Each structure stands twice: as structure tokens, then as C-alpha cells.
Coordinates of C-alpha atoms and ligand atoms in Angstrom, one line a residue:
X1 CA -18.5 -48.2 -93.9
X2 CA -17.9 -48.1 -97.5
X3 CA -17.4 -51.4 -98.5
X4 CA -21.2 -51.9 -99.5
X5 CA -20.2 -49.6 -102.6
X6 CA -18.2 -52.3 -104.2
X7 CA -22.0 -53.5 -105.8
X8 CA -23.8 -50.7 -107.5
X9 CA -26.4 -49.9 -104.3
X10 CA -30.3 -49.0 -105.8
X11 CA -30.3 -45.2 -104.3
X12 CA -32.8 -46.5 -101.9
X13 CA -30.5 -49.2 -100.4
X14 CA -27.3 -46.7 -100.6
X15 CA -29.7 -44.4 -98.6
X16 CA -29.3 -46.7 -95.9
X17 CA -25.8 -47.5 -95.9
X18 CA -25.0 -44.1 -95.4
X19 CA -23.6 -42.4 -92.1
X20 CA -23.9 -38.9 -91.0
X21 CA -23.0 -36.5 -93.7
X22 CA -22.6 -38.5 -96.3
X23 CA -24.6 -38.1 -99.7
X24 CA -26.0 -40.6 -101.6
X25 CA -25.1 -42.4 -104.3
X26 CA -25.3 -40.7 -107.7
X27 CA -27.7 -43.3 -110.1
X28 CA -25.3 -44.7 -112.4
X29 CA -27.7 -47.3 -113.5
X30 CA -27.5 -46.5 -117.1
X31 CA -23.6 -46.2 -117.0
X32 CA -23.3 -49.4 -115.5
X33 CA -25.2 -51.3 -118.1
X34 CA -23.0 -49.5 -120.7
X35 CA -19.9 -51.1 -119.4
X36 CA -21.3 -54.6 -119.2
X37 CA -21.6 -53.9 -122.9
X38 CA -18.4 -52.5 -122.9
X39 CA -17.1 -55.4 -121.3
X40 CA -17.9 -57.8 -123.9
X41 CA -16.2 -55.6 -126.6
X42 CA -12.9 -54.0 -124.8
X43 CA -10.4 -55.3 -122.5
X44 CA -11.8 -54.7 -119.1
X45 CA -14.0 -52.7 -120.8
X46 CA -12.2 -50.0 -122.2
X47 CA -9.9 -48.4 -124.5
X48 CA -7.2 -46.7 -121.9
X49 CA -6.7 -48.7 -118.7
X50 CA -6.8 -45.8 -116.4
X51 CA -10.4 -44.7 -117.2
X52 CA -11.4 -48.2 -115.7
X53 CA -12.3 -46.9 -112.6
X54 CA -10.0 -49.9 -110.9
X55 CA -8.9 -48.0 -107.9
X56 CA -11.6 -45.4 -107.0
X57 CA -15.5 -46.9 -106.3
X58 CA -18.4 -48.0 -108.7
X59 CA -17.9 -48.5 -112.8
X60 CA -16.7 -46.2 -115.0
X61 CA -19.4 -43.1 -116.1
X62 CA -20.0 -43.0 -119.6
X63 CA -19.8 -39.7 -120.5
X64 CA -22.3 -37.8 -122.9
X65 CA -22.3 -34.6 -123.1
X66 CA -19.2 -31.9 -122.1
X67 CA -19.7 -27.8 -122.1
X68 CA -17.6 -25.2 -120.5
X69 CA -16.1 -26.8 -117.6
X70 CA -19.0 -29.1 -117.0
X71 CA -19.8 -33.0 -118.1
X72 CA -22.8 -35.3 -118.1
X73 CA -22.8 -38.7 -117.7
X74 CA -25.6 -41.2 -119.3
X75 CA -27.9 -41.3 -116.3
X76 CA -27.9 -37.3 -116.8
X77 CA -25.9 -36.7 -113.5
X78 CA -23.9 -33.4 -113.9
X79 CA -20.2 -32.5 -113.0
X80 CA -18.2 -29.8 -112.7
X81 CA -14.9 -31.8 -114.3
X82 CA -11.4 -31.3 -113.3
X83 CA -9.6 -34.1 -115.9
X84 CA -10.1 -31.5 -118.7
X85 CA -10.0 -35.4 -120.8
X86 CA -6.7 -35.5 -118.8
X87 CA -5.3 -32.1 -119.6
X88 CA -5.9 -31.8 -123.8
X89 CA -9.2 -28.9 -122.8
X90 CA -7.4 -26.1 -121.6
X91 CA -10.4 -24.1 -122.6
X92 CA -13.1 -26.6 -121.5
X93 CA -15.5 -28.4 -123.4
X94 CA -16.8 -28.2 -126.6
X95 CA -15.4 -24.5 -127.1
X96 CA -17.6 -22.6 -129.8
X97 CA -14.5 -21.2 -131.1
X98 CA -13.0 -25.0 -131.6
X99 CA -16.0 -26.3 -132.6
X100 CA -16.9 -23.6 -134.9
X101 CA -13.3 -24.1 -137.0
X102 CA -13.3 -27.3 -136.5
X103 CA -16.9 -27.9 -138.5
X104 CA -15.7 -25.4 -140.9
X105 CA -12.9 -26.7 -142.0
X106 CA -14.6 -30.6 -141.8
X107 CA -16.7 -29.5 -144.9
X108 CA -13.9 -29.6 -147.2
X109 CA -13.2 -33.1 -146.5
X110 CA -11.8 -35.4 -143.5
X111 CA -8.2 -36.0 -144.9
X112 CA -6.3 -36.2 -148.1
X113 CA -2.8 -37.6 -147.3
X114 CA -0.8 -34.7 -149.1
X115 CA 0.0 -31.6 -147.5
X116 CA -2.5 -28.5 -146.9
X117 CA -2.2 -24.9 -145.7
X118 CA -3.7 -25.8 -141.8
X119 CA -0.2 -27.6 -141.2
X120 CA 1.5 -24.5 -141.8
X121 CA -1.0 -22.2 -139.9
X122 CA -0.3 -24.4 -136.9
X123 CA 3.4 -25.0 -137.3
X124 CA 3.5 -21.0 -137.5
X125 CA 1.2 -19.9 -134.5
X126 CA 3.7 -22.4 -132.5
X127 CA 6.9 -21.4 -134.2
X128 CA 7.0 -17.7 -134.0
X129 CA 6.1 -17.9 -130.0
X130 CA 8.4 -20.5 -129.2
X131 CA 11.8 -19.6 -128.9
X132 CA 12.8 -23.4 -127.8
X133 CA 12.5 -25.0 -131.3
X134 CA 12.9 -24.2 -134.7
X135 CA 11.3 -27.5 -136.8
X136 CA 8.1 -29.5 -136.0
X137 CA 6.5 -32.4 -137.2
X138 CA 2.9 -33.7 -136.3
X139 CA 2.3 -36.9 -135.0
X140 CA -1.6 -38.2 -134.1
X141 CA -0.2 -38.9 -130.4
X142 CA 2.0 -38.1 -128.0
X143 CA 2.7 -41.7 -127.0
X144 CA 4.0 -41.7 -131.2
X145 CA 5.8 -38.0 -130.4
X146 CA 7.8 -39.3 -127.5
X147 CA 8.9 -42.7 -129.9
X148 CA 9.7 -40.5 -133.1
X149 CA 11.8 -38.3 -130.5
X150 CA 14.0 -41.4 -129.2
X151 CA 14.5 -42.6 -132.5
X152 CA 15.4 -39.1 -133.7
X153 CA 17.7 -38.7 -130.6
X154 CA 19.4 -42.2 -131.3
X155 CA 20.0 -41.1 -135.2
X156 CA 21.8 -38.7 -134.2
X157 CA 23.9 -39.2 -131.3
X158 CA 24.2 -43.0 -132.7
X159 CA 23.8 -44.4 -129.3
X160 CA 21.2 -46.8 -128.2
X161 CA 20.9 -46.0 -124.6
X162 CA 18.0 -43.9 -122.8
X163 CA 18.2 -42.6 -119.2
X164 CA 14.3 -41.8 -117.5
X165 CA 13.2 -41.2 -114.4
X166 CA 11.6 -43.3 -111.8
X167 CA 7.2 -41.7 -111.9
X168 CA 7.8 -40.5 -115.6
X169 CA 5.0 -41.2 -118.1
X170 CA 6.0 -41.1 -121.7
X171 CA 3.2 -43.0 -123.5
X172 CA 3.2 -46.4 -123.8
X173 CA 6.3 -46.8 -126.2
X174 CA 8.9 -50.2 -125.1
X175 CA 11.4 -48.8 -124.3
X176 CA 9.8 -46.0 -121.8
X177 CA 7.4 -48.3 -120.1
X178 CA 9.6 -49.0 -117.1
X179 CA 8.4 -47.5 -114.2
X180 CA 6.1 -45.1 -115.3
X181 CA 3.0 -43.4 -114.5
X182 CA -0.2 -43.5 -112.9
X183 CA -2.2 -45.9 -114.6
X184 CA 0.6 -48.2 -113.8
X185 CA 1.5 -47.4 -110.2
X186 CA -2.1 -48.0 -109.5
X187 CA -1.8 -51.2 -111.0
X188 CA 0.7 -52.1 -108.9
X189 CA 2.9 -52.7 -111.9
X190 CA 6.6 -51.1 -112.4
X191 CA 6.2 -52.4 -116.0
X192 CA 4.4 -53.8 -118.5
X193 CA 4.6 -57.4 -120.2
X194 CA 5.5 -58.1 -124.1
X195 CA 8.6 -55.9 -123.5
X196 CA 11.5 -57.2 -125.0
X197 CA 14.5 -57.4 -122.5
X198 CA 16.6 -56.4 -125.2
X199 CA 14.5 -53.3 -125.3
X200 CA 14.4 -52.7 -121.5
X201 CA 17.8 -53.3 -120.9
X202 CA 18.2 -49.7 -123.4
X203 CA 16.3 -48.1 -120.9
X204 CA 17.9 -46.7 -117.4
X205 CA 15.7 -45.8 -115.2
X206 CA 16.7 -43.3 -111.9
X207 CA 14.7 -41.6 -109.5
X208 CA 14.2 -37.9 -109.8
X209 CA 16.1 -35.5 -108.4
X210 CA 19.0 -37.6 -107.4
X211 CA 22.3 -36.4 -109.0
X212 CA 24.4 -39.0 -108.2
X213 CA 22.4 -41.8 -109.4
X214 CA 22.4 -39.6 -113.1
X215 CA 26.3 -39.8 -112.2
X216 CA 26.7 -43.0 -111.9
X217 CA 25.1 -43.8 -114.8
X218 CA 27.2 -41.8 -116.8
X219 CA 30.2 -43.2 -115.3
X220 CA 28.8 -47.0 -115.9
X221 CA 27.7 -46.0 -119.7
X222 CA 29.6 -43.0 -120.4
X223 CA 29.4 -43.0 -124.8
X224 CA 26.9 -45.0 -124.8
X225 CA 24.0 -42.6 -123.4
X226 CA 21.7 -41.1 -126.8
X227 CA 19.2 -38.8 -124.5
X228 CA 18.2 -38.2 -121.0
X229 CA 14.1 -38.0 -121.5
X230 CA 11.9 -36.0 -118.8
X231 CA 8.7 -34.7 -117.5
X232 CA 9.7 -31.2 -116.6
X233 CA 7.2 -31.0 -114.9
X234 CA 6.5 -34.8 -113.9
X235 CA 2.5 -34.6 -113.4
X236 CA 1.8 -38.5 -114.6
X237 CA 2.4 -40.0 -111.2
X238 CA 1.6 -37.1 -109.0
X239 CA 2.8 -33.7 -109.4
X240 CA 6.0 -34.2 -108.5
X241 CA 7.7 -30.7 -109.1
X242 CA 11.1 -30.5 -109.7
X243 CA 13.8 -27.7 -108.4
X244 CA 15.0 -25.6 -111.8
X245 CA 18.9 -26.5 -110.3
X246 CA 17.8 -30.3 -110.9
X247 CA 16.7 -29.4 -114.4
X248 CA 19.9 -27.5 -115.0
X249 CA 22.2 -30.0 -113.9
X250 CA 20.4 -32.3 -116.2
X251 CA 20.8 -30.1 -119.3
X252 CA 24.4 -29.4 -118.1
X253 CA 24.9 -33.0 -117.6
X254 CA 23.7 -33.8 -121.3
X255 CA 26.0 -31.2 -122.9
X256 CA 29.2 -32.6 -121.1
X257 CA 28.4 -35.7 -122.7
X258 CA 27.3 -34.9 -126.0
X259 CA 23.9 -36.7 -125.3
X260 CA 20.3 -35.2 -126.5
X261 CA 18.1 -33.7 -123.4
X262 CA 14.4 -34.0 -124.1
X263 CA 11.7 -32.3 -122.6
X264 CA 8.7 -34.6 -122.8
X265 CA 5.8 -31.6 -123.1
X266 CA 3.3 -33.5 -123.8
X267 CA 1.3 -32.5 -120.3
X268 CA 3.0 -28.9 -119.5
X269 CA 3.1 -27.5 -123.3
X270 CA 1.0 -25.2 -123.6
X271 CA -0.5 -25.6 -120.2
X272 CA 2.0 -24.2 -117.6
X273 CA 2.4 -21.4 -119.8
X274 CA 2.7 -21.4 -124.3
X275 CA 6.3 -22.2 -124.0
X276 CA 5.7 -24.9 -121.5
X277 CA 8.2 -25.6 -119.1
X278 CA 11.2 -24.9 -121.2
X279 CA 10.1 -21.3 -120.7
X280 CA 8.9 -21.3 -117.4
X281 CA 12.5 -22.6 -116.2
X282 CA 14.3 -20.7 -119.3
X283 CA 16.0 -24.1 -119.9
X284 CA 16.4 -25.5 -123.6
X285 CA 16.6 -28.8 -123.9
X286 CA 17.4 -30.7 -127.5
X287 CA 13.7 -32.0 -128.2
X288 CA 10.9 -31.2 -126.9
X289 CA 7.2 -33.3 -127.4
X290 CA 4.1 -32.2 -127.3
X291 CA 0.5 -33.6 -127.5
X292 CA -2.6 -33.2 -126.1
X293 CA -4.0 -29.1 -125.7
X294 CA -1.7 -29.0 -128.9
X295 CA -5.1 -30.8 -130.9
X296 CA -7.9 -29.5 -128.9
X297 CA -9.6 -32.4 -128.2
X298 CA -8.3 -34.5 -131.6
X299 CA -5.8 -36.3 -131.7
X300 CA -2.3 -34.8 -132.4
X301 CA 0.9 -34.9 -131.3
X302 CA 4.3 -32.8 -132.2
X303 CA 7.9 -32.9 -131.6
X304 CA 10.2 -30.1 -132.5
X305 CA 13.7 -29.0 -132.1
X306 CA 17.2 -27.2 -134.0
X307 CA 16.2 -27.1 -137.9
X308 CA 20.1 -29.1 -137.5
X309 CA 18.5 -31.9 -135.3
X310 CA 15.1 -31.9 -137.5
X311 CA 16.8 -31.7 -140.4
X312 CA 18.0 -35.9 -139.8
X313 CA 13.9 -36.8 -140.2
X314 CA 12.8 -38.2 -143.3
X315 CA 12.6 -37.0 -146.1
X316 CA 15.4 -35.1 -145.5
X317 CA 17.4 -36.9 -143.3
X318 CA 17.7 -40.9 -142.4
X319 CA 15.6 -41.0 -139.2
X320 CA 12.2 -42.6 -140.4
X321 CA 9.0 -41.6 -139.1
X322 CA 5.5 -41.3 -141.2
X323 CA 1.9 -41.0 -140.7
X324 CA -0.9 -42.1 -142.7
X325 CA -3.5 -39.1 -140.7
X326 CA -0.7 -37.1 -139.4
X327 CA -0.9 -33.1 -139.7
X328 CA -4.8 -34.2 -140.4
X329 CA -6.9 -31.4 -141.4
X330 CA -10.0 -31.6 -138.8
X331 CA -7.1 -31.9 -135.6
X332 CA -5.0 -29.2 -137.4
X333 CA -8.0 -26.8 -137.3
X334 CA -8.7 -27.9 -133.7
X335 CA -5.4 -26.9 -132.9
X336 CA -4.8 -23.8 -134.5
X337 CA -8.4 -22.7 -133.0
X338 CA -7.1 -23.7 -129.3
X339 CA -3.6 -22.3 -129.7
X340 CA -4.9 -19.0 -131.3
X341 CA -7.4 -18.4 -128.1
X342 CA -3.8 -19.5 -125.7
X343 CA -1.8 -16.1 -127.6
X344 CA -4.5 -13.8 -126.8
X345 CA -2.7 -11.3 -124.1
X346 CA -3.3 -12.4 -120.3
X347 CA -4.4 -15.7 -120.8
X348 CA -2.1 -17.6 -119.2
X349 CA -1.8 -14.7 -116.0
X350 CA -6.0 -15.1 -115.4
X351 CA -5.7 -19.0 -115.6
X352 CA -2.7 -19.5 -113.4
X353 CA -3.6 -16.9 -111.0
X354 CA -7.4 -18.6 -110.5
X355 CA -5.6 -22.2 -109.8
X356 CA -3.0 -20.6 -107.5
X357 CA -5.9 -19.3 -105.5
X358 CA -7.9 -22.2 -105.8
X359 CA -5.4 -24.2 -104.7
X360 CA -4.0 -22.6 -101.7
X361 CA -7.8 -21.9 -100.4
X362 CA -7.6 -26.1 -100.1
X363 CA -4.6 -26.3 -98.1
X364 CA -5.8 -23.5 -95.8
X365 CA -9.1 -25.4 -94.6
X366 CA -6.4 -28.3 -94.4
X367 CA -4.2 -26.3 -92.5
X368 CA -6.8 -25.0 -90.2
X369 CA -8.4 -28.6 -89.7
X370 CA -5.3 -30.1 -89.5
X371 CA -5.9 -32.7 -92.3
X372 CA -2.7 -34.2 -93.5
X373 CA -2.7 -32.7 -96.7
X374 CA -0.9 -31.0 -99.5
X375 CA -2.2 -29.0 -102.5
X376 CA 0.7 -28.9 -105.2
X377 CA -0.1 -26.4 -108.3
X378 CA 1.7 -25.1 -111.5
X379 CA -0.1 -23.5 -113.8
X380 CA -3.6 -24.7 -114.3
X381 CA -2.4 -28.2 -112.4
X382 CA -2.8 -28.9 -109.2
X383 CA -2.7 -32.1 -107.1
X384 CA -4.4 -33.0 -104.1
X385 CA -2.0 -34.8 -102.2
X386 CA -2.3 -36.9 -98.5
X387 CA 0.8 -36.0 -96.9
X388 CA 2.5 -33.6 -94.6
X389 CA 5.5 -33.5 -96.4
X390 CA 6.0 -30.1 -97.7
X391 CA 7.9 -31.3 -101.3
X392 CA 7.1 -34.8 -102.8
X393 CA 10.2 -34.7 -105.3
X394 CA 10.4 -38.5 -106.6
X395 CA 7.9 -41.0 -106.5
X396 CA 9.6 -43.1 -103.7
X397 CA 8.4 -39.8 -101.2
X398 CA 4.4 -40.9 -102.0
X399 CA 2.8 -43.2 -100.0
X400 CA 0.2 -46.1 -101.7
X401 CA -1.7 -45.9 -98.6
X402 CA -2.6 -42.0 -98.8
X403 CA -4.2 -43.5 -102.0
X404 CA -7.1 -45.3 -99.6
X405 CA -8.0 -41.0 -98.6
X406 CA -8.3 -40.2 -102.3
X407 CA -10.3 -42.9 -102.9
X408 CA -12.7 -41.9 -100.5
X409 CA -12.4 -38.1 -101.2
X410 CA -13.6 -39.5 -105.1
X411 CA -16.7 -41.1 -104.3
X412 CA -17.9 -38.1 -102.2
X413 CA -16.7 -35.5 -104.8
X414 CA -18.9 -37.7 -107.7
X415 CA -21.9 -37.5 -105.5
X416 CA -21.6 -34.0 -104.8
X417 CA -20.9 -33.4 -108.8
X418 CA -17.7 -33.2 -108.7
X419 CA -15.4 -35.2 -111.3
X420 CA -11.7 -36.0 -110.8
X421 CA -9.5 -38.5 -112.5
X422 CA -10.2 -41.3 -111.5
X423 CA -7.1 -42.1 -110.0
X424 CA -4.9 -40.2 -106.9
X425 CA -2.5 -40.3 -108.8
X426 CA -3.2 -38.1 -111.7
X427 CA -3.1 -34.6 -111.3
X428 CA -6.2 -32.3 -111.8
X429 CA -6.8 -29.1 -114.3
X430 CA -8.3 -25.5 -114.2
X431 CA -9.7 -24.7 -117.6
X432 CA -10.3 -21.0 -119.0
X433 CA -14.3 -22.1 -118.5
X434 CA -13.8 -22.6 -115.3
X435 CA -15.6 -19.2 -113.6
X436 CA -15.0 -17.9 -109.8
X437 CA -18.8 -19.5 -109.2
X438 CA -17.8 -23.0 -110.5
X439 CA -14.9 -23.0 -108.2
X440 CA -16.6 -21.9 -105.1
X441 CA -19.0 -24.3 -105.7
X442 CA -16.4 -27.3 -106.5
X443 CA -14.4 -25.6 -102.9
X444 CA -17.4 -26.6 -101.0
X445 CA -18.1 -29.6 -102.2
X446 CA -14.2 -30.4 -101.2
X447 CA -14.2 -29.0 -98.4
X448 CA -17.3 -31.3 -97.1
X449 CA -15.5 -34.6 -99.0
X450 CA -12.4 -34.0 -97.0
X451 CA -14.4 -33.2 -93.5
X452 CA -15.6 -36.7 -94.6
X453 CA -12.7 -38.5 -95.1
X454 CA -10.5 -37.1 -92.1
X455 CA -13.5 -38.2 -89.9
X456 CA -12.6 -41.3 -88.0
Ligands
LIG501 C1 -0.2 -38.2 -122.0 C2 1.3 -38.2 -122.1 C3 1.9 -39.0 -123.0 C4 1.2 -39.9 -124.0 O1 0.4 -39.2 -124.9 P1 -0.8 -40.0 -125.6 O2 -1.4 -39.0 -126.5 O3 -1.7 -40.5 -124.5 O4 -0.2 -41.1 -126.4 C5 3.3 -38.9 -123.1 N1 4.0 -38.1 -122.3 C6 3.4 -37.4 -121.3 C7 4.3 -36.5 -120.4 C8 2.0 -37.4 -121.2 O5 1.5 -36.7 -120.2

């Protein structure tokens, strides 16, 4: 039925294909001849794989326009978005207060390359409300965070091994690219190529929430270990949530054996709540990264710990790692805009409470159709997953197949203007712009998707 997709259908033509209920075709006519341009400049036509399109139906949109929690692509066809450009928006698009600060501070000049006062403004907003580190430094990534933070943890500990989990995303760094996230899974990869084995072979890799697999790699490498490196709250390869007595055992684990725990925060800083998931589990790990909401929409990353650990970073200390547009004036004002709107009382309560209820309003109409489906939420994240498990806590529990479901569920949310990631496995976001009236509306439109896809 949905195999004549696979070539971009004139909406006359589509009209035909289509069975009961169905909508048509959004026009995506100007989109698609934008990536047959693309096509000729960027490898399969873009600059991140995972915006591709590869495993969800028609070519990519080409986005032109973004405001509150809405998007328009090139053929003018609007969206009520849910990737948030896959999490950095925690206050929508093209916030006036961002904006505003960000223009400001743009007519002094795009960079210098020495320090300036918006470094500190931002180091300070997150410093004095973080009780989990003491030091910063700003990166322009968070792939660039997480590799400053394994270097950082192997200067100190001076050990060369890494233990990750299984589902784990932390950028595409060597040594971390084994058995990662989505844009892999979907791929079908565990890994990429140009990875030196010498490199891999640095890197353990064990499936989440499985103690005696994080045992036995102790007892095989026990000295050797520099830093176990998680997602707290894995939500690169599904949500995969993790019990806090996991996340305790880890930290324990790392203290026993003098190794460096890191927190990769890139995706729950600052979103789960502004201590990210070290506060929301109370734990404190050794390092913690950061990255996307941290730059509003530019590019920044962060990693911060102890001033102790910190203070082994060049120019103090012998770990190396520099940055020609790092702490850059136009992201730092970004960021300090975006952070300053995340410390005003109640934010967090208002946001977490609309997902929570957004969220379990899905899984009821599953419930009461009996659609094999879960809704998984923290914070403003929630995942729509196609299972009747009731935890998915390592990626080995997620089935490719339920994949096939979101893939359908995709194409019907797009034509009833409704944009998700375009992957199943990526997780989805509630932005502050995201009003009760949006998010009826974007219920609906699920609701109808999923009566769709269960209908056999
Ligand atoms: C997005 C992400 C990264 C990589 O950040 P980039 O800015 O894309 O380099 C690393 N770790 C986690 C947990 C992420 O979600």
C-alpha cells in the first residue's frame, strides 16, 4: 500500500494511491529538487547522516523558516515540530529573547580569539546553579566535549581504557563509535569504518543495565580502566531509561576502582531539568558534557568538573585541548539568553508537567485500542515506542521491526503537519512554545496516524 511513496507521487497521482483515511501527500516538490542539488555537493546529500531521510519515506524537507514550536519547509508546508533541531530548542524557534541578544551582541563583532566578558556570564549563570561541577570549558560541539572529556579522564587516571554502553551516542569521536546511536542502528551499522583497531580495542563496550558484564570487565582489566562514559539518560537510540540503582552502582563501581565516571549531558543538561540528570538522580559523577540547549541554536559545547580534575587542562595542567572559535561571542550570547529564560522560577515544573500529560494521553488511546505501544517520557523527552514491553532498558530489548510502524506513523504525521525525527529511533521534545492548543492539535493528528498504522 505504501510502496508507491518510494518515488515522489504528483499530489494528483498520490491522491489515487491512497486508501481510506489516508491524507495525501504533502508537495515536497521544491524540497526535492533542493536535495538533487544537495546531492551533487554533500555526501548523500547532507551534512549529518541522520537528517537523510534513509529510513522513513520521501527526501529530506529543506527547512526555511522555524517560529515557536512550528517549522516551514521550502514548498511552504507547515509543522508543528517535535526534533526541537534534535533537542538544542528547549524554548522553540527563533526565541525573540535569543534572537534579540544574539543580534545585539553580533554588532560588536563575530569573534576575536582572546577572551571576553560573555564567557564568564555563561560560565556563571551555569556555575552558581550547578552543584555538580566546579570548572568549565567551552567547546563548539558536543561530539569535541565528549573527546576533550576522555582525554582529560585518561590524563588523569593515566589509563587508556574506556568502558560504554551498548545504544550510547557520544558524538562521533573513534574511540566512542562502537555501537552507538540511532543514526547508526538505522544504518544497520554497530560501527563505523576508518576506526583504527588500536583505537577500538580502548573501547569496551557492555550493554546497559547489566552489572555483571561491568564486573567482568573490571575483573578482565582491573588498573587499566580510565572512565566508565554514559548517557544517564540514554535517549540517542531510544529512550532507554535507566533505574537510579544502575546509575549508583556505576558511580560506586568507579570509586572502588579509582576510575573517572562521566555523565555525557549533552542531551539531558539542561533539558530534564538545569542540573540535568546528575540532579535529577542526585548522583555526581567525575565529568559531566554538555552541548546542545547549552548554545541555543549555535554551536557550543562544555565539559566541567572538580576545579582538581579541571585544573589538569591546558594552560594549567598537561591535558591539551584548544579552540580556534571556542567560548565564541555570538554562541556565548545565545547561550546565556537561553539559560537565563531555563532559571526563571517554574520553568522546568510547566514544561515537564505538559510532556508528562502529553505523553500519557498517547498511551491511553493505545491502551484503549489496544495498539502495542509504549510512550516513554522524562522531562520534555518522550519516545514513541512499538512494544508491549513495559521497560525497554538496553538496546538488545528494541525490536528493528517495530521500526516498519514508525515508519509509517512518520509519513502520516508529515502529511497531517506534524514533524518528527526522522528516525524511530530518536527520541522527540516538548519545547516552552509548545502551547495546550499545539498539542491537542499534534494529539489528533497522532491519534489518526496510529488508527492508521494499527489498521491491518
Ligand atoms: C548529540 C550528542 C552528542 C554529540 O554532540 P554534537 O554536538 O552533535 O557533536 C554527544 N553525546 C550525546 C549524548 C548527544 O546527544
Amino acid at each position: 500500500m505504501f510502496d508507491s511513496i518510494k518515488k515522489i507521487l504528483t499530489p494528483k497521482e498520490n491522491e489515487a494511491t491512497l486508501s481510506y483515511g489516508q491524507k495525501a501527500d504533502i508537495v515536497r516538490e521544491k524540497s526535492a529538487e533542493l536535495y538533487q542539488k544537495a546531492k551533487q555537493y554533500f555526501p548523500g546529500g547532507v551534512n549529518s547522516p541522520v537528517r537523510a531521510f534513509k529510513s522513513v519515506y520521501g527526501t529530506p524537507l529543506f527547512i526555511q523558516k522555524g517560529d515557536g514550536c512550528r517549522i516551514w519547509d521550502a514548498d511552504g508546508n507547515e509543522f508543528i515540530d517535535f526534533c526541537a533541531s534534535w533537542g538544542p530548542l528547549i524554548l522553540g524557534h527563533n526565541n525573540a529573547k535569543v534572537r534579540e541578544k544574539v543580534i545585539e551582541v553580533m554588532q560588536n563583532g563575530m569573534s576575536f580569539g582572546a577572551p571576553t566578558a560573555l564567557e564568564n556570564q555563561l560560565a556563571e549563570l551555569i556555575l552558581k546553579n550547578n552543584k555538580y561541577i566546579e570548572k568549565i570549558r567551552f567547546t563548539s560541539s558536543g561530539t569535541e566535549a565528549v573527546m576533550s572529556a576522555i582525554r582529560l579522564a585518561r590524563g588523569v587516571t593515566k589509563r587508556d581504557k574506556i568502558i560504554k554502553f551498548e545504544g550510547c551516542y557520544h558524538g562521533h569521536l573513534d574511540a566512542l563509535l562502537v555501537k552507538a546511536g540511532s543514526g547508526l542502528v538505522t544504518f544497520g551499522e554497530t560501527s563505523s569504518a576508518g576506526i583504527p583497531k588500536a583505537v577500538a580495542d580502548e573501547t569496551i563496550v557492555v550493554a546497559l543495565n547489566d552489572k555483571e558484564a561491568l564486573l567482568a570487565a573490571f575483573e578482565q582489566f582491573d588498573g587499566q580502566i580510565a572512565a566508565i562514559i554514559i548517557e544517564p539518560v540514554p535517549a540517542n537510540n531510544g529512550l532507554i531509561l535507566q533505574e537510579k540503582e544502575f546509575l549508583a552502582f556505576v558511580r560506586e563501581l568507579c570509586t572502588q576502582h579509582n576510575c573517572l565516571l562521566i555523565f555525557d549531558e549533552v542531551i539531558s543538561g539542561f533539558r530534564i531539568g538545569f542540573e540535568g540528570a546528575a540532579g535529577y538522580y542526585n548522583i555526581k559523577p567525575d565529568i559531566i558534557t554538555y552541548g546542545k540547549i547549552i548554545g541555543g541554536g549555535l554551536p557550543v559545547g562544555a565539559y566541567g568538573a572538580s576545579a582538581a580534575i579541571m585544573a589538569h587542562i591546558s594552560p594549567e595542567g598537561a591535558v591539551y585541548q584548544a579552540g580556534t572559535l571556542s567560548g565564541n561571542p555570538v554562541a556565548m550570547a545565545a547561550g546565556i539568553a537561553q539559560v537565563t529564560e531555563l532559571l526563571k522560577f517554574g520553568f522546568y515544573k510547566d514544561l515537564n508537567n505538559k510532556t508528562f500529560e502529553f505523553a500519557q494521553s498517547i498511551e491511553r488511546y493505545a491502551v484503549a485500542k489496544n495498539y502495542k505501544l509504549k510512550v516513554f517520557t522524562i522531562g520534555s523527552i518522550f519516545w514513541i515506542a512499538f512494544t508491549d514491553k513495559d521497560a525497554i532498558s538496553a538496546s538488545a530489548d528494541i525490536l528493528p521491526e517495530s521500526m516498519d510502524k514508525f515508519k509509517l506513523m512518520h509519513r502520516e504525521l508529515l502529511n497531517r503537519g506534524i514533524y518528527f525525527g526522522p528516525s524511530g529511533y530518536e527520541v522527540a521534545f516538548i519545547s516552552a512554545a509548545h502551547t495546550k492548543v499545539d498539542l491537542e492539535k499534534a494529539k489528533r493528528a497522532i491519534f489518526e496516524s496510529l488508527d492508521l498504522v494499527f489498521k491491518k
